[in-house]
Coordinates of C-alpha atoms in Angstrom, one line a residue:
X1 CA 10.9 11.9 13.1
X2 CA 9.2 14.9 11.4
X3 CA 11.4 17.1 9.6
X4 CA 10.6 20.6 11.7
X5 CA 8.6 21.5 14.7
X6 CA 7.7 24.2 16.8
X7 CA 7.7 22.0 20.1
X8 CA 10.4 21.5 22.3
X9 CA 10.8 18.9 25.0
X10 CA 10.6 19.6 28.7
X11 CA 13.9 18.3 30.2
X12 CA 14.8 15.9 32.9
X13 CA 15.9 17.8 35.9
X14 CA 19.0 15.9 38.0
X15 CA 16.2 13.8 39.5
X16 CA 14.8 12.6 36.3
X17 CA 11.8 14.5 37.0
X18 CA 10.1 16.4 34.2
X19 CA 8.2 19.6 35.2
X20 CA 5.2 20.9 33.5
X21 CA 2.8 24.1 33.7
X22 CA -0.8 23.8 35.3
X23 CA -1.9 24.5 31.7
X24 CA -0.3 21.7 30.2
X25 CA -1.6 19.0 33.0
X26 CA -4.9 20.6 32.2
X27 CA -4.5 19.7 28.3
X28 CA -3.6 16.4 29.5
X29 CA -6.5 16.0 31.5
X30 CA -9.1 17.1 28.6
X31 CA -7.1 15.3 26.0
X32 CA -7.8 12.0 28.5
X33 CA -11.4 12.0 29.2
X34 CA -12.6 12.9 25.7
X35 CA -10.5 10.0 24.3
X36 CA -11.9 7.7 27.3
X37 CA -15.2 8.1 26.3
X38 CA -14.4 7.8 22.3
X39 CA -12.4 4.3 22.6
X40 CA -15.2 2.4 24.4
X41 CA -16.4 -0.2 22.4
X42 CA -13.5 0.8 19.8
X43 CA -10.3 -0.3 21.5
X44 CA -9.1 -3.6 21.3
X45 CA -9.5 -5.6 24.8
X46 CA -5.7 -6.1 25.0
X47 CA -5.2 -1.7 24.9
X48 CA -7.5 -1.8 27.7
X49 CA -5.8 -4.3 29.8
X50 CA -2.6 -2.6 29.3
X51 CA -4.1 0.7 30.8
X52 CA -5.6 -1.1 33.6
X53 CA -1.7 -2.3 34.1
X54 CA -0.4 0.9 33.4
X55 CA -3.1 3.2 35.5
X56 CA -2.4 6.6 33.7
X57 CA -3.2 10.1 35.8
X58 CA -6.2 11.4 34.5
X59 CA -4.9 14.6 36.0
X60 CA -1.8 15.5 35.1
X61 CA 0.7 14.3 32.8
X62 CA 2.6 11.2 34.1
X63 CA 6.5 10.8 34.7
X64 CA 8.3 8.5 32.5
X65 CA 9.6 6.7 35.2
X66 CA 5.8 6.3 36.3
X67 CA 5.2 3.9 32.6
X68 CA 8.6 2.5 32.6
X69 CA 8.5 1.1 35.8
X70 CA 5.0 -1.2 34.6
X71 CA 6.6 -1.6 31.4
X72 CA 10.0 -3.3 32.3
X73 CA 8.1 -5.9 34.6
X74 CA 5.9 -6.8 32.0
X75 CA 7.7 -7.1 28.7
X76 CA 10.9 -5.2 29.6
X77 CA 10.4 -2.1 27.8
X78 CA 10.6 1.4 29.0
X79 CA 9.9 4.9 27.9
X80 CA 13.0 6.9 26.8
X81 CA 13.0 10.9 27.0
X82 CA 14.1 12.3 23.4
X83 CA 13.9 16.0 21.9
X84 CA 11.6 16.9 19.6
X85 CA 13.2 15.5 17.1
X86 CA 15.5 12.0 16.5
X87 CA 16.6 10.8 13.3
X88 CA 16.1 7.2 12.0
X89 CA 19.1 5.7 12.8
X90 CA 18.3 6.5 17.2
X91 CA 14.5 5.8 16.3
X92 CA 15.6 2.4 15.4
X93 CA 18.1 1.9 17.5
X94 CA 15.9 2.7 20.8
X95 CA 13.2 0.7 19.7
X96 CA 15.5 -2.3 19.2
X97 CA 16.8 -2.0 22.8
X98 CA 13.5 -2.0 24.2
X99 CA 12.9 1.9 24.9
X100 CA 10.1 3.7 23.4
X101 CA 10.9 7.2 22.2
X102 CA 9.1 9.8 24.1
X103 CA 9.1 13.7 23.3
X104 CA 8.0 15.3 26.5
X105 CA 6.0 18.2 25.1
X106 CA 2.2 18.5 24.7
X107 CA 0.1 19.9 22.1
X108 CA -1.6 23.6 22.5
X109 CA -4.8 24.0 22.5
X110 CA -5.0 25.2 19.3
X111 CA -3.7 21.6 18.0
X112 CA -5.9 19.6 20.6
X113 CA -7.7 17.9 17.7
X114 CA -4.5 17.4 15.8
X115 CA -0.8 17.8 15.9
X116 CA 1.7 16.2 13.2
X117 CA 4.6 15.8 15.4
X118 CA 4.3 12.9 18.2
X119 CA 3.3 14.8 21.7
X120 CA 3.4 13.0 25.2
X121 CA -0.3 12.1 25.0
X122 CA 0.1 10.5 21.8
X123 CA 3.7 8.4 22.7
X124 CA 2.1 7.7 26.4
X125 CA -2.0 7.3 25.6
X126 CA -1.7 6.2 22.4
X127 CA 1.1 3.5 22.6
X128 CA 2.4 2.4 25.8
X129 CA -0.8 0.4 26.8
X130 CA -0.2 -1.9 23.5
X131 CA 3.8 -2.4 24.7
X132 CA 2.7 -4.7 27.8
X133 CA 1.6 -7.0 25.8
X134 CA 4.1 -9.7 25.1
X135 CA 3.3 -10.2 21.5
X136 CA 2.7 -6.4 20.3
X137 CA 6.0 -5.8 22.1
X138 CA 8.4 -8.3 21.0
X139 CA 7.5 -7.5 17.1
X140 CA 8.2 -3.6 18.1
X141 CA 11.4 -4.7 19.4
X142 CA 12.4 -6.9 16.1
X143 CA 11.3 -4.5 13.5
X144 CA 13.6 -1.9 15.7
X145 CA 16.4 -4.4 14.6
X146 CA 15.3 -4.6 11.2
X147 CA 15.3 -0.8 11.1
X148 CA 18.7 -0.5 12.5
X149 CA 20.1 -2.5 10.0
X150 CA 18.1 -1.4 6.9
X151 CA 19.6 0.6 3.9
X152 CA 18.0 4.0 3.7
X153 CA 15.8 3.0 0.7
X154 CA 14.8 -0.3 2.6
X155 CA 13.7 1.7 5.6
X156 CA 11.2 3.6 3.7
X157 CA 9.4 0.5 2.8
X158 CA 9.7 -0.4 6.7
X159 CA 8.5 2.5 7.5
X160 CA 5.0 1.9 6.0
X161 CA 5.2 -1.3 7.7
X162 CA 5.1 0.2 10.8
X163 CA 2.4 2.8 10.0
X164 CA 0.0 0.4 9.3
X165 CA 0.2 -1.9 12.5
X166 CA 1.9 0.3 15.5
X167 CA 1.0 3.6 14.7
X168 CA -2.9 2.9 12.3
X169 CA -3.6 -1.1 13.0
X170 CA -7.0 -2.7 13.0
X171 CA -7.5 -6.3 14.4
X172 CA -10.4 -8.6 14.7
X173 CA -12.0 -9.4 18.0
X174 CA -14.7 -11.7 18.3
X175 CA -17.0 -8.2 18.8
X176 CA -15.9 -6.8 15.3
X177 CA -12.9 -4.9 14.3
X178 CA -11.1 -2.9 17.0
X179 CA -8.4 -0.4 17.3
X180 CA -4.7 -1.1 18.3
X181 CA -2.6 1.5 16.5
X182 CA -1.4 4.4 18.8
X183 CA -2.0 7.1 15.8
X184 CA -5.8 6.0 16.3
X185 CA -5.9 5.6 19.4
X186 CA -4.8 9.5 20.6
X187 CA -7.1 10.8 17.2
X188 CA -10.3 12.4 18.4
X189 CA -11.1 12.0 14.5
X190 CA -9.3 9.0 13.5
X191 CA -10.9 7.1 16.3
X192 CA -14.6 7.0 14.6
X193 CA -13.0 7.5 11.6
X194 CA -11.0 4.3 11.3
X195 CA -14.0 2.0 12.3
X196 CA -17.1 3.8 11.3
X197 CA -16.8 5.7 7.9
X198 CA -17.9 3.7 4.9
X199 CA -15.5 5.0 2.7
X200 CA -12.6 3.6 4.4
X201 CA -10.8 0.1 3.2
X202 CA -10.2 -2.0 5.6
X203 CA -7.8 -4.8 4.1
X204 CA -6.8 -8.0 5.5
X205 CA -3.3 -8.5 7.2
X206 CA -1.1 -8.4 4.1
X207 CA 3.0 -7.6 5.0
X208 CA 3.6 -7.0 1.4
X209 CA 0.4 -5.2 0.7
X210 CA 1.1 -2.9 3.9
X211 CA 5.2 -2.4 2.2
X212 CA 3.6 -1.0 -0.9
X213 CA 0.9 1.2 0.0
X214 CA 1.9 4.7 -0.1
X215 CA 0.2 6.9 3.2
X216 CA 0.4 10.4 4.1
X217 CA 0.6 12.0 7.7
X218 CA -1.5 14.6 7.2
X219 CA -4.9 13.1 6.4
X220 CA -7.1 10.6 7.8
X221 CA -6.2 8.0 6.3
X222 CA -8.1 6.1 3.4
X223 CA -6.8 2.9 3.8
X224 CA -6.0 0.6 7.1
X225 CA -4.8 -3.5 7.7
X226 CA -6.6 -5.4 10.0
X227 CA -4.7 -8.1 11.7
X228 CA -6.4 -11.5 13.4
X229 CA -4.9 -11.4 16.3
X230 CA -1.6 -9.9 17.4
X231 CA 0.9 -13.3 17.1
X232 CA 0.6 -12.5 13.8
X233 CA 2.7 -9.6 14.2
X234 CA 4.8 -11.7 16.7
X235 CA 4.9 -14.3 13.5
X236 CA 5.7 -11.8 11.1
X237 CA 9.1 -10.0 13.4
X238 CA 10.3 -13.5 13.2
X239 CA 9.8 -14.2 9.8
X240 CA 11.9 -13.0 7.0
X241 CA 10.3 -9.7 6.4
X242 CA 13.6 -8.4 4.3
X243 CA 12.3 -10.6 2.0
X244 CA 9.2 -9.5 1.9
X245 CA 10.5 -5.7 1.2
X246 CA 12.3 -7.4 -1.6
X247 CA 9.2 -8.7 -3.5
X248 CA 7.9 -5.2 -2.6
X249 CA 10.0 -3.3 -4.5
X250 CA 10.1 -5.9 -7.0
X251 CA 6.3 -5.3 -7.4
X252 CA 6.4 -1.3 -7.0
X253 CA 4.2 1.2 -4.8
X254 CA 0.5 1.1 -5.5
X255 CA -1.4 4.3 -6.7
X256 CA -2.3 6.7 -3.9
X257 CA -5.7 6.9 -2.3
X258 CA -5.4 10.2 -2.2
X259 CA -4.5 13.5 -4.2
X260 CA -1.0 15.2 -4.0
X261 CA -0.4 17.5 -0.7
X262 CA -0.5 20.2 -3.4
X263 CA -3.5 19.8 -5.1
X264 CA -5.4 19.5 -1.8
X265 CA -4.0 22.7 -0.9
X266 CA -5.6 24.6 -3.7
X267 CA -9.1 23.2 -3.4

């Protein structure tokens, strides 16, 4: 949903098979087995059952068709193929009809440690794990509906709803906080980052809290929500959560956490 990029997608051929270069199986590969050894004892236990479900290649990158296929039987979802880019209104309405958006380009190596726009790694490592499980998935699905039928001012406030669980979500785990979001998970810097630096906040589930804190993409981030455990979200996609962005904007955004993109820029 970024605005420009310099990736394009690898298409489908008539077989629905996507071809990639040696090189990019190769990124794959790396990208896996540093990230393997970064989430132990970081991940939550339900992102690990849902790659022991989904059994990724650790050498080269999987098909679509490969995820989708452990996906459907589990909660129903699949993995859709998208360009680069989608706007809001096919964002939502994919993830309403149970199909995760997936650009099928990977990162260079000279954005191995970090990339704005969403690569395969990130859609496939970083989120598809969380989608068999029936609670994670089910919330995905409603806020997709929510999305769909949100004004365009509403679906800014949405949008940080969904930043803070899917994509940068903590929960607790009788071990201590763990990881679920996807934009964590796929981080070589978030992942440490998120659980480990003292500087972060690390708030309690709040769905109004989470609607009025402003984030930006490029930055670790300063702030995450830690959820109890994941039928909270399941109880939230069934609440009134329109509502909730009501009262948000009723209340206004809280300050930033951070400087403007300029003034980081100049220092």
């Amino acid at each position: 949903m970024a605005k420009g990029t310099k990736y394009k997608a690898r298409p489908m051929d008539e077989n629905g098979f996507i071809h990639y270069t040696d090189e990019e199986h190769q990124i794959w590969s790396e990208l896996m087995a540093r990230q393997e050894k970064l989430i132990q004892g970081r991940a939550c236990p339900e992102y690990f059952e849902g790659l022991e479900k989904i059994q990724l290649p650790k050498d080269r990158i999987p098909q679509l068709e490969e995820v989708s296929s452990v996906l459907r039987k589990e909660t129903g979802w699949e993995v859709a193929w998208v360009p680069a880019l989608i706007n809001f209104d096919k964002f939502f309405a994919l993830l309403a009809d149970k199909k995760f958006p997936c650009a099928t380009f990977i990162r260079t190596r000279e954005e191995m440690d970090y990339l704005q726009e969403p690569d395969v790694f990130h859609e496939i490592y970083g989120h598809t794990a969380m989608l068999t499980n029936p609670y994670f998935a089910e919330f995905t699905a409603a806020y997709g509906k929510l999305g769909y039928n949100a004004s365009k001012e509403d679906r800014v406030y949405l949008a940080r709803l969904y930043w803070f669980t899917v994509e940068f979500g903590l929960i607790n785990t009788a071990e201590g906080q763990r990881i679920y979001g996807g934009g964590i998970l796929s981080s070589i810097g978030e992942t440490p980052h998120s659980l480990e630096d003292p500087d972060v906040i690390r708030a309690p589930f709040d769905p109004i809290e989470m609607l009025r804190t402003p984030y930006r993409i490029d930055i670790m981030q300063p702030k995450y929500f830690v959820i109890d455990d994941f039928k909270q979200l399941f109880d939230l996609a069934n609440g009134d959560v329109m509502a909730m962005v009501k009262e948000a904007k009723r209340l206004g955004l809280r300050e930033p956490l951070y400087p403007p993109k300029e003034e980081q820029k100049a220092s």
